[in-house]
Short mmCIF file of C-alpha atoms in Angstrom, two decimals:
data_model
loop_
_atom_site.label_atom_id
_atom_site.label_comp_id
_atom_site.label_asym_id
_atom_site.label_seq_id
_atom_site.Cartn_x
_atom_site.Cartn_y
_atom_site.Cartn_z
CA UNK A 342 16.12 -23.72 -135.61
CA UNK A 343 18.79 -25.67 -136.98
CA UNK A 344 19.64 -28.91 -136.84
CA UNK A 345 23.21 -29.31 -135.30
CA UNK A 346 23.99 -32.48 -137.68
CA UNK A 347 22.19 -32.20 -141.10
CA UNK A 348 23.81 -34.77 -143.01
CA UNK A 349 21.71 -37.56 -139.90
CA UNK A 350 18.68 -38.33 -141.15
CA UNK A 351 15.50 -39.23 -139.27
CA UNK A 352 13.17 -42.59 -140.22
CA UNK A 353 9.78 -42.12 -138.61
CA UNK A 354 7.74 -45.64 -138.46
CA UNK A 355 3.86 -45.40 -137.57
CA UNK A 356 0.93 -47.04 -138.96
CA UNK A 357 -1.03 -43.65 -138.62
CA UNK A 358 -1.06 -41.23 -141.63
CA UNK A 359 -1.62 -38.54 -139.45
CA UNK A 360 1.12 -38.95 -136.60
CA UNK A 361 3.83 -39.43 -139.49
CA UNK A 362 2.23 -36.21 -141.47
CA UNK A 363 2.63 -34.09 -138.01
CA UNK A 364 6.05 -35.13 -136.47
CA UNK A 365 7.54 -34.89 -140.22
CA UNK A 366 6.35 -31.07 -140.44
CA UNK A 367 7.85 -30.48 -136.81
CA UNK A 368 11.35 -32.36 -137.49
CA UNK A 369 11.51 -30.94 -141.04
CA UNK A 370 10.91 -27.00 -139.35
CA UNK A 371 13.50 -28.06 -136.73
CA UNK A 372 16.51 -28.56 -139.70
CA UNK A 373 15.81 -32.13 -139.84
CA UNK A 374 15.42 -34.54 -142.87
CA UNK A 375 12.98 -37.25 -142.48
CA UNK A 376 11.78 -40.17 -144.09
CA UNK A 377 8.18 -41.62 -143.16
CA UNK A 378 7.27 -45.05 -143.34
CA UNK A 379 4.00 -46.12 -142.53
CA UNK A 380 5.72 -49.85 -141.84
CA UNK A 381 8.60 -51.03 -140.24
CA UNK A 382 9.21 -54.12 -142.41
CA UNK A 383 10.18 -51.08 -145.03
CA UNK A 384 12.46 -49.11 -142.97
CA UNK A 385 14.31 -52.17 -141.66
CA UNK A 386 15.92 -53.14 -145.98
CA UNK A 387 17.51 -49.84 -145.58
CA UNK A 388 18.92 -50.86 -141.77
CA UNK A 389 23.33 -51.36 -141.90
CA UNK A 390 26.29 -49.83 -139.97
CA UNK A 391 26.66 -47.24 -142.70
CA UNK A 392 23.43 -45.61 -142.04
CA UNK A 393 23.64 -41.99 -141.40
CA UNK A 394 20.24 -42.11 -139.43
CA UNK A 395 18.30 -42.73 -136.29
CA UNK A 396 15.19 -43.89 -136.29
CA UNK A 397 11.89 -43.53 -134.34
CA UNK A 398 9.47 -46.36 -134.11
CA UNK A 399 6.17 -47.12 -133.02
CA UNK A 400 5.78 -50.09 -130.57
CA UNK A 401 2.44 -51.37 -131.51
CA UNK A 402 1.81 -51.92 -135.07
CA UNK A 403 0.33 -54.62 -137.86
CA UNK A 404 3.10 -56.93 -138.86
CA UNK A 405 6.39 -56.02 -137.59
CA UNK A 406 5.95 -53.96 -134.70
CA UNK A 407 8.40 -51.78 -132.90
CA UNK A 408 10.03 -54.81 -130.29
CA UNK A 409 10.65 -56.74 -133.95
CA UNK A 410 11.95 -53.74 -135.78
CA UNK A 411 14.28 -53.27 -132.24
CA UNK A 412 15.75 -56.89 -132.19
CA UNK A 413 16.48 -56.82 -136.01
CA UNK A 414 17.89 -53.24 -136.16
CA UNK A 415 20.38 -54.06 -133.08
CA UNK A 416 21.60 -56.94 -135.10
CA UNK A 417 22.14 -55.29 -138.11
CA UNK A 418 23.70 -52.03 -135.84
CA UNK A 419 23.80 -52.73 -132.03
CA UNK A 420 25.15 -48.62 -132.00
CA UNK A 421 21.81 -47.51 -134.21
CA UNK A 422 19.81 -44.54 -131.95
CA UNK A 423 16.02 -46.36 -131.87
CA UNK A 424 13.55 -44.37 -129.96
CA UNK A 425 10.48 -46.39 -129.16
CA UNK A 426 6.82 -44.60 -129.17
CA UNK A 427 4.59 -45.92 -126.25
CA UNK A 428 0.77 -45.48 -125.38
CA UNK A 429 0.36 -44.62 -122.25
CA UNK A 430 -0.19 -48.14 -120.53
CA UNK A 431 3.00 -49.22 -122.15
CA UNK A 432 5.79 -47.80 -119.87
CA UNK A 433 7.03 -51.12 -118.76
CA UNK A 434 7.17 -52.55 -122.55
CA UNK A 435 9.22 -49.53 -122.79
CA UNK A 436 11.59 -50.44 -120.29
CA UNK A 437 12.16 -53.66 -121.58
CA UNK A 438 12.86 -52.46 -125.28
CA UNK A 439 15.22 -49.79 -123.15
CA UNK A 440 17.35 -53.18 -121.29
CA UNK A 441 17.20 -54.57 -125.24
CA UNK A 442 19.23 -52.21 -126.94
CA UNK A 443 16.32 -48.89 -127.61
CA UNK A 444 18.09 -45.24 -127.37
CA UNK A 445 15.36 -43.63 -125.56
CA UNK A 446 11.19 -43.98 -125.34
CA UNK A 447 8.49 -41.18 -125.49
CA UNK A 448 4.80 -41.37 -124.83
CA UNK A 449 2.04 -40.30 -126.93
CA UNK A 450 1.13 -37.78 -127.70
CA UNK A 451 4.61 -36.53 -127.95
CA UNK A 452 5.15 -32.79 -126.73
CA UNK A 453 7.16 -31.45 -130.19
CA UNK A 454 9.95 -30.00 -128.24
CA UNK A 455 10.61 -33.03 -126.20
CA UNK A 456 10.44 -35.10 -129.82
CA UNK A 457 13.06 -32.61 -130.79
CA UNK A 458 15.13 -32.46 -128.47
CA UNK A 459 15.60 -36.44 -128.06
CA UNK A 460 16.13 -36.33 -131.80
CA UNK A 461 18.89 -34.42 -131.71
CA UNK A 462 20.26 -35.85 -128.88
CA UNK A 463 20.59 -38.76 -131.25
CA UNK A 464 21.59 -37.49 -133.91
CA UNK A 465 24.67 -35.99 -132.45
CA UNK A 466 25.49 -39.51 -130.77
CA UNK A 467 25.18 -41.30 -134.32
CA UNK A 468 27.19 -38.30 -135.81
CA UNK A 469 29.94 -39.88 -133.26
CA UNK A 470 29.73 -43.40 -134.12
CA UNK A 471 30.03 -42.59 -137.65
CA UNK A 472 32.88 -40.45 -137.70
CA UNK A 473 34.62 -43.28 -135.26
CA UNK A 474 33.61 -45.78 -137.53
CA UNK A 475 35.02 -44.06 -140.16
CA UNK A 476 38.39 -43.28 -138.26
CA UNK A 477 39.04 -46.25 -137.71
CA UNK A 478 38.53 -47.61 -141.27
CA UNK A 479 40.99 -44.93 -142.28
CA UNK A 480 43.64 -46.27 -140.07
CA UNK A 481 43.05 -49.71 -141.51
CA UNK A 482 43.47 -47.92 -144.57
CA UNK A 483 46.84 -46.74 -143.71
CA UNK A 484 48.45 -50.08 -142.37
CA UNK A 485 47.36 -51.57 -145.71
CA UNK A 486 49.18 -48.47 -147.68
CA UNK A 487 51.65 -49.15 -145.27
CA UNK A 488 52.21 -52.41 -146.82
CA UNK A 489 51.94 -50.82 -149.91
CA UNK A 490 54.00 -48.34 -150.30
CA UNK A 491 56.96 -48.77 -148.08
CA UNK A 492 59.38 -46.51 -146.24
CA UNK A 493 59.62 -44.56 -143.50
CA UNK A 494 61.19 -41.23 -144.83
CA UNK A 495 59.28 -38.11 -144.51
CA UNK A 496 58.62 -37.99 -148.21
CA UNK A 497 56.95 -41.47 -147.66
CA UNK A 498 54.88 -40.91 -144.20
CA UNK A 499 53.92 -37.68 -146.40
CA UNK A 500 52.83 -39.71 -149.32
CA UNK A 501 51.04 -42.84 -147.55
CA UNK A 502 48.83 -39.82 -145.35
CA UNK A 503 47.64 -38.06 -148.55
CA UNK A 504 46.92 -41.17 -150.33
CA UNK A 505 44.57 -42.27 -147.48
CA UNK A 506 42.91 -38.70 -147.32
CA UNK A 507 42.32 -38.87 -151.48
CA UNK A 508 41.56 -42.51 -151.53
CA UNK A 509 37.88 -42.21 -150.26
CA UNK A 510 37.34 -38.51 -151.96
CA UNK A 511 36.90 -40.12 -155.36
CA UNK A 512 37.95 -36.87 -157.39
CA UNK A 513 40.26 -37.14 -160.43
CA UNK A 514 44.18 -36.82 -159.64
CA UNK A 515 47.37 -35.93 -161.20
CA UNK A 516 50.33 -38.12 -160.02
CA UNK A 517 53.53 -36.12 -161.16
CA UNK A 518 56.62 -38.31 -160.00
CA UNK A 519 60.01 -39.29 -162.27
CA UNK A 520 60.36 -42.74 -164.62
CA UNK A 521 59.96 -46.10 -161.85
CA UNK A 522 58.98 -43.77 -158.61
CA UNK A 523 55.94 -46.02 -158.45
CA UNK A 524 52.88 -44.14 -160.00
CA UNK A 525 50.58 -46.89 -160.40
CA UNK A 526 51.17 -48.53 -157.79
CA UNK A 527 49.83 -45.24 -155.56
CA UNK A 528 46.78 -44.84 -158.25
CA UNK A 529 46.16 -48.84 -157.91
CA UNK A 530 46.44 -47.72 -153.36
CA UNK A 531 44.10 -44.81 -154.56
CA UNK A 532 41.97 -46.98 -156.11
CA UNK A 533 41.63 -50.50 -153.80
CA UNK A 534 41.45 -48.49 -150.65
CA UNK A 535 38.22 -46.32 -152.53
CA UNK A 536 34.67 -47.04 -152.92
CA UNK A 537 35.25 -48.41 -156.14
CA UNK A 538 37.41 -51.17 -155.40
CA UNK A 539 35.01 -53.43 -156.55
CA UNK A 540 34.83 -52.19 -160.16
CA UNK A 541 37.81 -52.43 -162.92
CA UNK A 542 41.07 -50.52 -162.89
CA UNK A 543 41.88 -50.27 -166.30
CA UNK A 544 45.67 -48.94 -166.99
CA UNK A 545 46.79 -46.94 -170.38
CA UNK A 546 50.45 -46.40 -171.24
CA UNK A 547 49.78 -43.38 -173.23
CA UNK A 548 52.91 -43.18 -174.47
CA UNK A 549 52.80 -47.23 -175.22
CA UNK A 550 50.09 -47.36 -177.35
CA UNK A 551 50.94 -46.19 -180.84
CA UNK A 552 48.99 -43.05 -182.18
CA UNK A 553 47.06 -45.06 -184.92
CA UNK A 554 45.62 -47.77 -182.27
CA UNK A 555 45.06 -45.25 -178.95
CA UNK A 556 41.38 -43.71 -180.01
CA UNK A 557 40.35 -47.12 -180.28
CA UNK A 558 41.76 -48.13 -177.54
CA UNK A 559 40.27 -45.48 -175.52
CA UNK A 560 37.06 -45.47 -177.07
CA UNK A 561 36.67 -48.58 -179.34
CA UNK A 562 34.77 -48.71 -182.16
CA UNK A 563 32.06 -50.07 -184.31
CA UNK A 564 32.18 -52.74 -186.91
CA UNK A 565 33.50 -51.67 -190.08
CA UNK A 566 34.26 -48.17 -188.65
CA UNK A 567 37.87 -48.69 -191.10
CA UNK A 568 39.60 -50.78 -192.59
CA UNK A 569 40.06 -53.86 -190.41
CA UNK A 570 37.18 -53.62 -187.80
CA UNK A 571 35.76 -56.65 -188.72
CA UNK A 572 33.47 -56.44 -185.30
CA UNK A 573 32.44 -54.25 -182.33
CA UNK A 574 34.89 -53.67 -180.13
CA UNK A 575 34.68 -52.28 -176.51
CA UNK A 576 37.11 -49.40 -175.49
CA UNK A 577 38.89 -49.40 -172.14
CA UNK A 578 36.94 -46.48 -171.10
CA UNK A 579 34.10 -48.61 -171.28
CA UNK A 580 35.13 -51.34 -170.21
CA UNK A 581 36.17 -49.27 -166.95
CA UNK A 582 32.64 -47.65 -166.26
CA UNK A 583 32.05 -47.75 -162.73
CA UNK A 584 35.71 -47.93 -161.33
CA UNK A 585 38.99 -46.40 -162.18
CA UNK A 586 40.75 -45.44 -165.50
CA UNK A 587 44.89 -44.95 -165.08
CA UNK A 588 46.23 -42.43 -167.71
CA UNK A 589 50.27 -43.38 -167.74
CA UNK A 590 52.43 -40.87 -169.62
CA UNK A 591 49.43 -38.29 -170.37
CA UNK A 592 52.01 -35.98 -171.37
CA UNK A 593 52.31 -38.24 -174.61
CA UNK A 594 48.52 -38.46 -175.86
CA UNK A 595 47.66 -36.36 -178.78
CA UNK A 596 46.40 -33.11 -178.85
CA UNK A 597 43.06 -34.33 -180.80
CA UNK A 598 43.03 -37.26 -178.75
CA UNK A 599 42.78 -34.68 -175.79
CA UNK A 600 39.84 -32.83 -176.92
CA UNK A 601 37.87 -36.39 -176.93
CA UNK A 602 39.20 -37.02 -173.14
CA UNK A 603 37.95 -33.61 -171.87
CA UNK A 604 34.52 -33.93 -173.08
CA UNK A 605 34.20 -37.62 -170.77
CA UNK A 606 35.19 -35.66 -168.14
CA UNK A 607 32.86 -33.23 -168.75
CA UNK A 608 29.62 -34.97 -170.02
CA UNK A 609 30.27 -38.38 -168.74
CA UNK A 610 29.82 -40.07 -172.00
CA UNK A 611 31.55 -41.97 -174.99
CA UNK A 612 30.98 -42.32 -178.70
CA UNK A 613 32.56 -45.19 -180.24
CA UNK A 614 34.69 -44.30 -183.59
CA UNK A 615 32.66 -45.31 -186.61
CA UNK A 616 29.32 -45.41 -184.56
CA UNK A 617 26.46 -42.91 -183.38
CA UNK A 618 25.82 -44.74 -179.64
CA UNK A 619 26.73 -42.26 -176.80
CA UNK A 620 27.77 -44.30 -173.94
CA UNK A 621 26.86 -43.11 -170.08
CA UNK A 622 30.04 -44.03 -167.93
CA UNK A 623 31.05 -42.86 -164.46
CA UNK A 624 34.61 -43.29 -164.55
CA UNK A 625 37.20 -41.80 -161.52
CA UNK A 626 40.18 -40.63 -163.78
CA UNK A 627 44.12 -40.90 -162.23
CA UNK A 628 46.59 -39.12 -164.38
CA UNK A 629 50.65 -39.65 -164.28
CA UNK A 630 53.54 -37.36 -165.83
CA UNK A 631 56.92 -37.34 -165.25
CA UNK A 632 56.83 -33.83 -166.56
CA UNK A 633 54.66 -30.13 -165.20
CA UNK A 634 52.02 -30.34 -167.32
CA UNK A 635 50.75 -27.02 -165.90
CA UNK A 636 54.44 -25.99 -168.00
CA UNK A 637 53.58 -27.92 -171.06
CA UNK A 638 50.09 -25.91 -171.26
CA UNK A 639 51.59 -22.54 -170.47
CA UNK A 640 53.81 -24.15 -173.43
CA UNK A 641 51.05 -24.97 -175.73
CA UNK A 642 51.81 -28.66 -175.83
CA UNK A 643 49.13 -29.76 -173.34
CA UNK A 644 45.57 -28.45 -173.16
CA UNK A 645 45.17 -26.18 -170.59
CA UNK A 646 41.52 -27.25 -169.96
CA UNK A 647 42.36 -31.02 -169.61
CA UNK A 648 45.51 -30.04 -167.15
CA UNK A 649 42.22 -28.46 -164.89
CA UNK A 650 40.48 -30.77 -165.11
CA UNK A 651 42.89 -33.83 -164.07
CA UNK A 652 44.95 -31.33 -161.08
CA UNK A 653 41.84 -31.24 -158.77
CA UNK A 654 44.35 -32.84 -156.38
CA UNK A 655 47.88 -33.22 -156.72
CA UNK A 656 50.40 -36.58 -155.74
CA UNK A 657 53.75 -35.82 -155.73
CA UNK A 658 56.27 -39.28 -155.21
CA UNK A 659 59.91 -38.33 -154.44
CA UNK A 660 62.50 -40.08 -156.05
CA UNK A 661 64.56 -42.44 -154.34
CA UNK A 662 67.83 -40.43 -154.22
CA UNK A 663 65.75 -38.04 -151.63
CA UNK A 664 64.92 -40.95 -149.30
CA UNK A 665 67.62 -42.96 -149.20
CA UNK A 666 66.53 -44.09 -145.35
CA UNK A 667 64.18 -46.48 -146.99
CA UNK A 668 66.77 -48.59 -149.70
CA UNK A 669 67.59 -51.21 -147.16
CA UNK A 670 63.64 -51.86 -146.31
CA UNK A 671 63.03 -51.73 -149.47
CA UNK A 672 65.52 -54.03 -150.80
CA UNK A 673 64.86 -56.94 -148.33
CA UNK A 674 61.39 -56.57 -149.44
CA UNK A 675 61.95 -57.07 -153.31
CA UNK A 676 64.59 -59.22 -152.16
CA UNK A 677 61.87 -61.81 -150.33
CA UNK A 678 59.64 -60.99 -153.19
CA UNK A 679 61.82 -62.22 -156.21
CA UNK A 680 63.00 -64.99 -154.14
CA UNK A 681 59.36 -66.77 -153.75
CA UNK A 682 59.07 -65.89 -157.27
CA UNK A 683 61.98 -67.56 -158.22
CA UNK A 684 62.16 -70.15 -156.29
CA UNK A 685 65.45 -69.33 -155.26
CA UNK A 686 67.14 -69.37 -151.62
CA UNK A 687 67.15 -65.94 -149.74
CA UNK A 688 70.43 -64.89 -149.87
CA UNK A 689 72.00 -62.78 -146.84
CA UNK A 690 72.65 -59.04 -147.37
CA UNK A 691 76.08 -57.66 -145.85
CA UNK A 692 76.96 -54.65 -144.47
CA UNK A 693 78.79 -53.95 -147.26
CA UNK A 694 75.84 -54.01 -149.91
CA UNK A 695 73.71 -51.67 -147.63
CA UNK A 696 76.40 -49.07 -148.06
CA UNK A 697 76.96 -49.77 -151.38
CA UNK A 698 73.37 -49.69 -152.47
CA UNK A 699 73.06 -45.94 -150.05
CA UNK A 700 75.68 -44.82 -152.22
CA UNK A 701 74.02 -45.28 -155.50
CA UNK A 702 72.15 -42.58 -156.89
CA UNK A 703 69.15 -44.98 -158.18
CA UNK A 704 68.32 -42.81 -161.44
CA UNK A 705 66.04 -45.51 -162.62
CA UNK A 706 63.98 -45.57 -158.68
CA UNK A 707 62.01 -48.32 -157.31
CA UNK A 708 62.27 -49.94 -160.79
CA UNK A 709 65.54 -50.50 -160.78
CA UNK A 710 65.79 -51.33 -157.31
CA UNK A 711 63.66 -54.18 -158.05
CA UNK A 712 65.33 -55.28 -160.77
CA UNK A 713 68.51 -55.27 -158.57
CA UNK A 714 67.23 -57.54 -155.90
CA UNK A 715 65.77 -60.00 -159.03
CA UNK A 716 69.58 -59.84 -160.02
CA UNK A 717 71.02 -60.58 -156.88
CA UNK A 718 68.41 -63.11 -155.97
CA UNK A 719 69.81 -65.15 -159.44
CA UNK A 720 73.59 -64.46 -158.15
CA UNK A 721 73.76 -61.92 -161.11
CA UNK A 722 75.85 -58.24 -161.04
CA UNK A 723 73.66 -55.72 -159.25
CA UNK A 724 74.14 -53.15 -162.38
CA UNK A 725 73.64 -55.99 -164.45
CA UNK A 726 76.28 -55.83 -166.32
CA UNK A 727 78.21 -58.87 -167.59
CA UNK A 728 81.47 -59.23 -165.81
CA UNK A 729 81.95 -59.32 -162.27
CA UNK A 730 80.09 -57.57 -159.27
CA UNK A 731 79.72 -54.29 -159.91
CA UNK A 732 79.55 -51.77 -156.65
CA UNK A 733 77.10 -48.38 -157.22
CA UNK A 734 78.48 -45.71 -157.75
CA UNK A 735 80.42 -44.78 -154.51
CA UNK A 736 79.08 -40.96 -154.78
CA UNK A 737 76.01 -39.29 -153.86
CA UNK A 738 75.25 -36.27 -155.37
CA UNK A 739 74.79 -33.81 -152.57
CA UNK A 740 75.85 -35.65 -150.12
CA UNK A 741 78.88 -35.29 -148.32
CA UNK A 742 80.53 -37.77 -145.58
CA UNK A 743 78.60 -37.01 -142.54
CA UNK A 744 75.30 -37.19 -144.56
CA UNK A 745 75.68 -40.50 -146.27
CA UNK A 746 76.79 -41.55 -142.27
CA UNK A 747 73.78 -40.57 -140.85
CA UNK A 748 71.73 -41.76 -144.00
CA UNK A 749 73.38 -45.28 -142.97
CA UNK A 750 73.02 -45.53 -139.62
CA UNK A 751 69.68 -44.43 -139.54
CA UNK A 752 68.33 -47.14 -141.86
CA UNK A 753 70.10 -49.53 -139.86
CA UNK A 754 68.56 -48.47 -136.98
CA UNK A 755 65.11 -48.86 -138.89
CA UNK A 756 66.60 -52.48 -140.16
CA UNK A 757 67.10 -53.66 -136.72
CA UNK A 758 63.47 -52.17 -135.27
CA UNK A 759 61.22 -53.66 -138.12
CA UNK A 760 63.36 -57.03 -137.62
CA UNK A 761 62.79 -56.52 -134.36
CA UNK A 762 58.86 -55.43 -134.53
CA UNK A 763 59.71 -52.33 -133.00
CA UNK A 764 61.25 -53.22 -130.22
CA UNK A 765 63.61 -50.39 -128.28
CA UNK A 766 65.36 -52.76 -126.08
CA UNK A 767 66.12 -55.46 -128.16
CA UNK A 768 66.97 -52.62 -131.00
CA UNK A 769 69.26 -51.56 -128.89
CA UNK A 770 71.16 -55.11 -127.67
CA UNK A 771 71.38 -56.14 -131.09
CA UNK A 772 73.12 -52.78 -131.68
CA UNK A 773 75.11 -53.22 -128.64
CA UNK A 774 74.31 -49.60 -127.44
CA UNK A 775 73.04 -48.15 -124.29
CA UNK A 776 68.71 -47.64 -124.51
CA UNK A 777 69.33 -44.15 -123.91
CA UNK A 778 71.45 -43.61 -127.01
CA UNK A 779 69.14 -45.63 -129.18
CA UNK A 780 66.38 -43.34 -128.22
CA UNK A 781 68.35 -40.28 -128.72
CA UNK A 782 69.16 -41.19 -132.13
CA UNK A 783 65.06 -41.86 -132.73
CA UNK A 784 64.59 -38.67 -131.91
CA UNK A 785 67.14 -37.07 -134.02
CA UNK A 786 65.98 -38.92 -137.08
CA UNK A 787 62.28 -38.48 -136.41
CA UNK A 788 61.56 -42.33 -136.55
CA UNK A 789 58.08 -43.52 -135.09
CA UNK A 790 58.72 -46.71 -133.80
CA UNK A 791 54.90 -47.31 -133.47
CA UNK A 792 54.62 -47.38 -137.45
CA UNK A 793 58.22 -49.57 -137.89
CA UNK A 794 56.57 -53.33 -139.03
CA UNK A 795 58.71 -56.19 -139.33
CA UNK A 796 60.02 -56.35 -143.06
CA UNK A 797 61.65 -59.82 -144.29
CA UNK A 798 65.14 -60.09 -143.29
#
């Protein structure tokens, strides 16, 4: 027989050698895995709301006995499955440890199919708890990517899901996503929302760094290892062991350089230039091109092993041209930002500006858009050029009339919700049109009003 939930593990507490040897052999036959402990001071140290366990306990042993291990554990987890062991004049102890938070109690000697089968019982339930816990988490996840990376387009809803889903997987990823679309700010989401957000995120500009200086960089090196090493240096990679390393521009590191990169991946270890130390490092590795680099290694230009090993998962960031629903969120939010920043008033946006900055095609993306809104914030030419106000280009490549209409008044009617906390009725006063329109026009864009969040005006 199978367990029904393997990865639930079972801690068995008793002071006697031989009631832990026999209920391990008739949990472990059952699919189980256990752990023994012949104390329950032990067991409770490994005790949190993470634990994918349940325990069973003995009620009367030396030291801590079962009623202490009970009041701690439901502290620590008051949802933790505890199932209490009883002699047989201790039914009404039982009871009590029942009203104080135990899962279940069974009397010795325990029958092995009634041990069993109140296992598993529990084990399913903690399954539950776990996978609600970890839900949950997931949408707190989201309403922090949320704030992250904004926009309600279907190329952003898209983007903000898969970044949750990859966030906790902790495998390497390529981000593939034009010049200013906002790669490292989805592989810095990728990494704060992981479990390593405790440990470094270290950033490389591949193509930054010149071709002389990168090994070192990457790797560092020992003293006198050439001319000017005049001590020991740590590389980034090192530096980063434990958390996250952010590869910008891959497409521009070396070939040789390449080589060295594949075998961290592979063997999980550095060797400093000039030096004979090989360096253990667990490092999750996040990759960004503007180009296919599955096309440069058909092409010869990338290694085709590296490209496998960075594309076990895949980001993709549309540009802003195809999501032009989310300019006017976006603006008022770099707007707000370079105003703090500044120190400079927050200066209204017109109707005007919203279509002119829908018309623009935004070659250099959320890059430039930020620069705009640091340029308008300082009363400067949105293109910054150096005469008067320049308007975006008034075409959109694409796009004809009835598109860039829609395009408009659907980010209005996004404006108006998020200033509005999503609001339908007071969306649709300030619009001045009937609640029945309004939600027609929800519908035909595909807006969720649940996920609109009020942005700064």
């Amino acid at each position: 027989m199978e367990s029904k939930t393997p990865d639930i593990a079972v801690f068995f507490i008793d002071d006697d050698p031989a009631v832990l040897t026999s209920a391990a052999q008739t949990l472990e036959l059952s699919g189980f895995h256990v752990r023994t402990f012949d104390n329950a001071a032990e067991a409770i140290e490994e005790i949190s709301p993470h634990l994918a366990a349940v325990v069973v306990v003995d009620v009367r042993m030396p030291g801590m006995d079962g009623h202490a291990f009970l009041k701690e554990a439901v502290s620590l987890d008051g949802e933790l499955p505890v199932i209490m062991l009883t002699g047989h004049g201790d039914v009404d102890m039982a009871v009590t440890a029942m009203r104080n938070g135990a899962w279940d109690f069974l009397q010795k000697p325990v029958h092995p199919r009634q041990l069993v089968e109140c296992v598993e019982r529990a084990t399913r339930h903690r399954a539950v708890v776990l996978e609600n816990r970890a839900f949950r988490n997931s949408l707190q996840d989201q309403t922090g990517i949320r704030e992250r990376l904004i926009g309600q387009s279907a190329g952003m809803v898209s983007l903000r899901e898969t970044v949750a889903a990859l966030a906790t997987t902790d495998v390497n990823i390529l981000i593939r996503g034009e010049t200013g679309s906002g790669k490292e700010e989805v592989a810095r989401c990728l990494h704060e929302f992981g479990p390593r957000k405790d440990r470094n995120f270290v950033a490389i500009n591949c193509g930054a760094v010149p071709g002389s200086m990168i090994e070192s960089e990457l790797f560092g090196h020992e003293k006198g290892a050439f001319t000017g090493a005049d001590k020991r240096r740590i590389g980034k990679l090192e530096h980063a062991d434990g958390g996250t390393v952010f590869l910008d521009e891959i497409e521009s590191m070396p070939l040789d350089l390449q080589v060295r990169l594949l075998r961290v991946l592979q063997d999980k270890v550095i060797e400093p230039i000039g030096g004979n130390r090989i360096v253990p490092v667990d490092i999750r590795f996040i990759a960004a091109s503007k180009d296919d680099l599955h096309e440069r290694a058909l092409a010869g230009s990338f290694r085709e092993d590296l490209y496998y090993r960075l594309h076990v998962a895949e980001i993709f960031i549309p540009p802003l041209r195809e999501r032009h629903e989310d300019i006017p969120v976006l603006f008022r939010t770099f707007l707000s930002r370079a105003a703090d920043r500044l120190d400079r008033p927050l200066p209204p946006v017109s109707p005007e500006l919203d279509q002119d900055l829908l018309s623009h095609t935004w070659p250099g993306n959320v890059r430039e858009l930020i620069s705009a809104a640091e340029r308008y914030v300082l009363g400067l030419p949105l293109t910054g050029s150096s005469g008067g106000k320049e308007t975006p280009s008034p075409t959109s490549e694409g796009h004809g009339l009835q598109q860039r209409l829609e395009q408009f008044e659907k980010s209005l009617i996004l404006r108006t919700l998020a200033a509005h906390g999503g609001s339908m009725q007071k969306t649709a006063d300030e619009l001045k049109i009937p609640y029945k329109t309004l939600y027609l026009r929800v519908r035909k864009y595909g807006i969720d009003k649940n996920a609109v969040k009020a942005e700064p005006d």
